[in-house]
Tab-separated table of C-alpha atoms in Angstrom:
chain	number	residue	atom	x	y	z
A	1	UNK	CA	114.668	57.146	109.475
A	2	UNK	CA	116.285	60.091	107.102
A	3	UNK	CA	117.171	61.647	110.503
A	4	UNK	CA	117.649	64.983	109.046
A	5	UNK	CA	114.678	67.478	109.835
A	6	UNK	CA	113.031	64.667	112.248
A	7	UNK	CA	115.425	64.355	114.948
A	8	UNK	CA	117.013	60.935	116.211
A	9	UNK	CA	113.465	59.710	115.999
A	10	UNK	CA	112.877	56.543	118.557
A	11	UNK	CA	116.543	55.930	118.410
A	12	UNK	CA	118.343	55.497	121.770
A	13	UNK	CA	121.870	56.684	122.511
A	14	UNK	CA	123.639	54.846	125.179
A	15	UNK	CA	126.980	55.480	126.486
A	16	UNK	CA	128.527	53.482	127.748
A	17	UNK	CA	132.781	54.723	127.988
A	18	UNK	CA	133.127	58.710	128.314
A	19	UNK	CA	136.326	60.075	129.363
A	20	UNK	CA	137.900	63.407	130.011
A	21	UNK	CA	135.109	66.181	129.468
A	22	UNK	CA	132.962	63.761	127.377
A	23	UNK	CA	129.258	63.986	128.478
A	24	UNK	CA	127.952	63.046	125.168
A	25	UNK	CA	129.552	61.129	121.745
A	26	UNK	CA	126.344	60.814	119.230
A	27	UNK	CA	124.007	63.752	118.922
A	28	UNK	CA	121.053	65.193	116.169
A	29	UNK	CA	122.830	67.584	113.438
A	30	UNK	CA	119.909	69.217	111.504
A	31	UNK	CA	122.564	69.789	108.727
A	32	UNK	CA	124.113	65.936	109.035
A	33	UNK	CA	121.877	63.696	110.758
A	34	UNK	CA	123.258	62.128	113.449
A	35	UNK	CA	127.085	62.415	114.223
A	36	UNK	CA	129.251	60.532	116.476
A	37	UNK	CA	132.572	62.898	117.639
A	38	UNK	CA	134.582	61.687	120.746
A	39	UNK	CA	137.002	64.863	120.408
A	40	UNK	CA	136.719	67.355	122.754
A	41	UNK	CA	139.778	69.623	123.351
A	42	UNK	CA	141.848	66.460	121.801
A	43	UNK	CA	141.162	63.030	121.891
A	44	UNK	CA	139.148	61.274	123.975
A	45	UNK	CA	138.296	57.226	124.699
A	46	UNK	CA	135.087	56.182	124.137
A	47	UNK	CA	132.192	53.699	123.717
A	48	UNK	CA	128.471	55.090	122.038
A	49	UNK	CA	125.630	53.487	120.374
A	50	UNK	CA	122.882	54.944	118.373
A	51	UNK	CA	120.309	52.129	118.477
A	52	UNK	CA	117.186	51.597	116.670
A	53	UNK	CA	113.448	50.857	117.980
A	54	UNK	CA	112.464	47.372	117.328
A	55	UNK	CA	112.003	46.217	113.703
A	56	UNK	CA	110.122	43.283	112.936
A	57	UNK	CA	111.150	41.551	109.803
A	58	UNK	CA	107.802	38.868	110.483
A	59	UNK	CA	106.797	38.861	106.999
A	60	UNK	CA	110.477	39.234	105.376
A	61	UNK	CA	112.132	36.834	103.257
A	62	UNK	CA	115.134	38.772	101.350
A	63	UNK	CA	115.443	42.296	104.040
A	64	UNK	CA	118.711	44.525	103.917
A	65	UNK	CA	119.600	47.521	105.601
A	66	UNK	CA	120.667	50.803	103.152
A	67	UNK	CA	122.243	54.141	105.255
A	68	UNK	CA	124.290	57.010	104.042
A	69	UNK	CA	127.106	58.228	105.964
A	70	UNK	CA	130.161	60.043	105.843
A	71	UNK	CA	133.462	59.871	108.411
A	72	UNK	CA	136.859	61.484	109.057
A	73	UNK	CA	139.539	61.163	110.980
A	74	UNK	CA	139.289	57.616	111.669
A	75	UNK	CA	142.527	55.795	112.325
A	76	UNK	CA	140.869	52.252	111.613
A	77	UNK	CA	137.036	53.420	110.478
A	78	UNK	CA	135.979	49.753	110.479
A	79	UNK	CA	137.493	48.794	113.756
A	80	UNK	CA	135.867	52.444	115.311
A	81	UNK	CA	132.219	52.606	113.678
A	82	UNK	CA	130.561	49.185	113.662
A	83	UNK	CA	126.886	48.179	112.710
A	84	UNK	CA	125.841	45.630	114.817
A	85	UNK	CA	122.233	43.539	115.008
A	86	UNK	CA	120.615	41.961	118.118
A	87	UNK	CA	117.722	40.185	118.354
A	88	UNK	CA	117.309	40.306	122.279
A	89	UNK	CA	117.729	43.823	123.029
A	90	UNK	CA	116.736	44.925	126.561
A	91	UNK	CA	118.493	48.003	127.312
A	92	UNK	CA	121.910	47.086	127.325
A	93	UNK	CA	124.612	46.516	124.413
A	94	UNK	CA	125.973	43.051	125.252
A	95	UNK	CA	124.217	40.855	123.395
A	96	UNK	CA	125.128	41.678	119.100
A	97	UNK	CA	126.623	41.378	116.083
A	98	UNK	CA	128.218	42.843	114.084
A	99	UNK	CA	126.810	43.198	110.162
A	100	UNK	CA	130.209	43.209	107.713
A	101	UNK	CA	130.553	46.090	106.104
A	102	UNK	CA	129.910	45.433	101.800
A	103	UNK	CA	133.349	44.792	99.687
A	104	UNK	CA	133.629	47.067	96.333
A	105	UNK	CA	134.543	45.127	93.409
A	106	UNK	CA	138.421	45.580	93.930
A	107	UNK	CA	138.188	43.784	97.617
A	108	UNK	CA	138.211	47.250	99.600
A	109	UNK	CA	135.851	48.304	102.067
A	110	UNK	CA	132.851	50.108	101.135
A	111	UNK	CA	133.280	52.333	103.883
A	112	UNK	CA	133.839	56.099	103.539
A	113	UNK	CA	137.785	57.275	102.788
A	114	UNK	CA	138.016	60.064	105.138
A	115	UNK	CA	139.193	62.112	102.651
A	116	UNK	CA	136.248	64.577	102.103
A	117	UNK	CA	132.857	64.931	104.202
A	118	UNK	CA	130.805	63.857	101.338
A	119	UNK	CA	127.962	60.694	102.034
A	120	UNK	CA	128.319	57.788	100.559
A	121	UNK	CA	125.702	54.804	100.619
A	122	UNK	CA	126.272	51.825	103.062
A	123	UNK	CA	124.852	49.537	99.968
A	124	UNK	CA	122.445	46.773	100.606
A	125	UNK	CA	123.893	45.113	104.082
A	126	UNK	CA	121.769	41.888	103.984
A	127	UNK	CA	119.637	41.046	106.989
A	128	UNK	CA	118.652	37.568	105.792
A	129	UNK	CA	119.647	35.707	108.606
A	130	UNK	CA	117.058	37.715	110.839
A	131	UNK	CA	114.290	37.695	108.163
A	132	UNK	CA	110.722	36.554	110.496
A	133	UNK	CA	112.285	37.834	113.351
A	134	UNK	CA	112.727	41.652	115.380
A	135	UNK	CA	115.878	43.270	115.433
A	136	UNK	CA	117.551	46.156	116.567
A	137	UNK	CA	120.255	47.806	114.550
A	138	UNK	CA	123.020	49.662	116.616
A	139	UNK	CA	125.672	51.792	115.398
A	140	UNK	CA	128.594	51.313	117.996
A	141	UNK	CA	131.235	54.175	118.065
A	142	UNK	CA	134.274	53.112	119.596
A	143	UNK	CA	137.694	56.295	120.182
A	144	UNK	CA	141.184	56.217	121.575
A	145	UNK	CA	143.078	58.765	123.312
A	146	UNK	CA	145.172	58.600	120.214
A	147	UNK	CA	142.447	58.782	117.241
A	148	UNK	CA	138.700	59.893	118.003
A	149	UNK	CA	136.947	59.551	114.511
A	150	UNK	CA	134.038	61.853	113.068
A	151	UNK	CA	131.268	59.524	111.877
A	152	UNK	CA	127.957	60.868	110.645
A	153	UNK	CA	124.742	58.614	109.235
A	154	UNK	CA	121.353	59.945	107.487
A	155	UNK	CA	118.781	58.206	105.540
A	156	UNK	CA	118.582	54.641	106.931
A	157	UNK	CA	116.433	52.308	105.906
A	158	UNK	CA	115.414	48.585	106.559
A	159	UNK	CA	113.084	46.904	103.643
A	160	UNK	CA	112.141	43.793	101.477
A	161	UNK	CA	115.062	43.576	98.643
A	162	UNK	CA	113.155	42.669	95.355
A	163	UNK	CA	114.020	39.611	93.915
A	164	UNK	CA	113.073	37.995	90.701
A	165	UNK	CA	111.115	34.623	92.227
């Protein structure tokens, strides 16, 4: 889903924690994709998803998930702006979890700095555990009264990594 010109697509926002004047966290940006923002006036607690429509991996051996995104003003991005996986999804977020973030060669996160507003890729987070089965990917958005992060995603993509079997 690039996001960007098509909408959110079949994704499905669900909130579930919105406090103070919060009626929504994650919305469509034509210009960004979609962006998760619990600030309103000043901080605000909070608990989002963006989740995916089904994806069956039936035929899948080696599949990974690749997004681009970009975030500021996270206190603890990682801890704030998960990805998570479930393979029972019903219409609630209870049941996930969560896909690690990739490690860059020095042992940091690959996770955006917060220092500019420019996207960087996700990398290839590896969905071989789930290969032959359906998943749903959510993106779970998490804010404090103290630290309400900007997070924005665009061009994701689930597919078969090439291997050289």
């Amino acid at each position: 889903e690039p996001f960007i010109g098509h909408g959110q697509g079949d994704f499905v926002i669900q909130n579930v924690l919105l406090t103070g004047p919060l009626t929504y966290v994650w919305a469509y940006s034509s210009s960004y994709g979609m962006k998760a923002s619990a600030y309103y006036n000043a901080n605000n607690e909070s608990e989002a998803w963006l989740v995916s429509p089904g994806i069956k991996l039936k035929k899948a051996k080696n599949p990974a998930l690749i997004f681009d995104m970009t975030q500021k003003y996270a206190a603890n991005f990682a801890e704030e702006c998960k990805v998570m996986v479930s393979t029972d999804y019903a219409g609630d977020v209870t049941t996930w979890k969560q896909l690690p973030y990739l490690k860059n060669e020095d042992g940091s996160l690959n996770v955006p700095d917060g220092s500019s507003w420019n996207f960087q890729s996700s990398g290839e987070m590896p969905l071989t555990e789930y290969a032959e089965k359906k998943i749903w990917i959510g993106f779970k958005y998490t804010s404090s009264s103290s630290a309400s992060a900007t997070w924005e995603i665009k061009n994701l993509l689930v597919h078969e990594i090439e291997t050289d079997e």
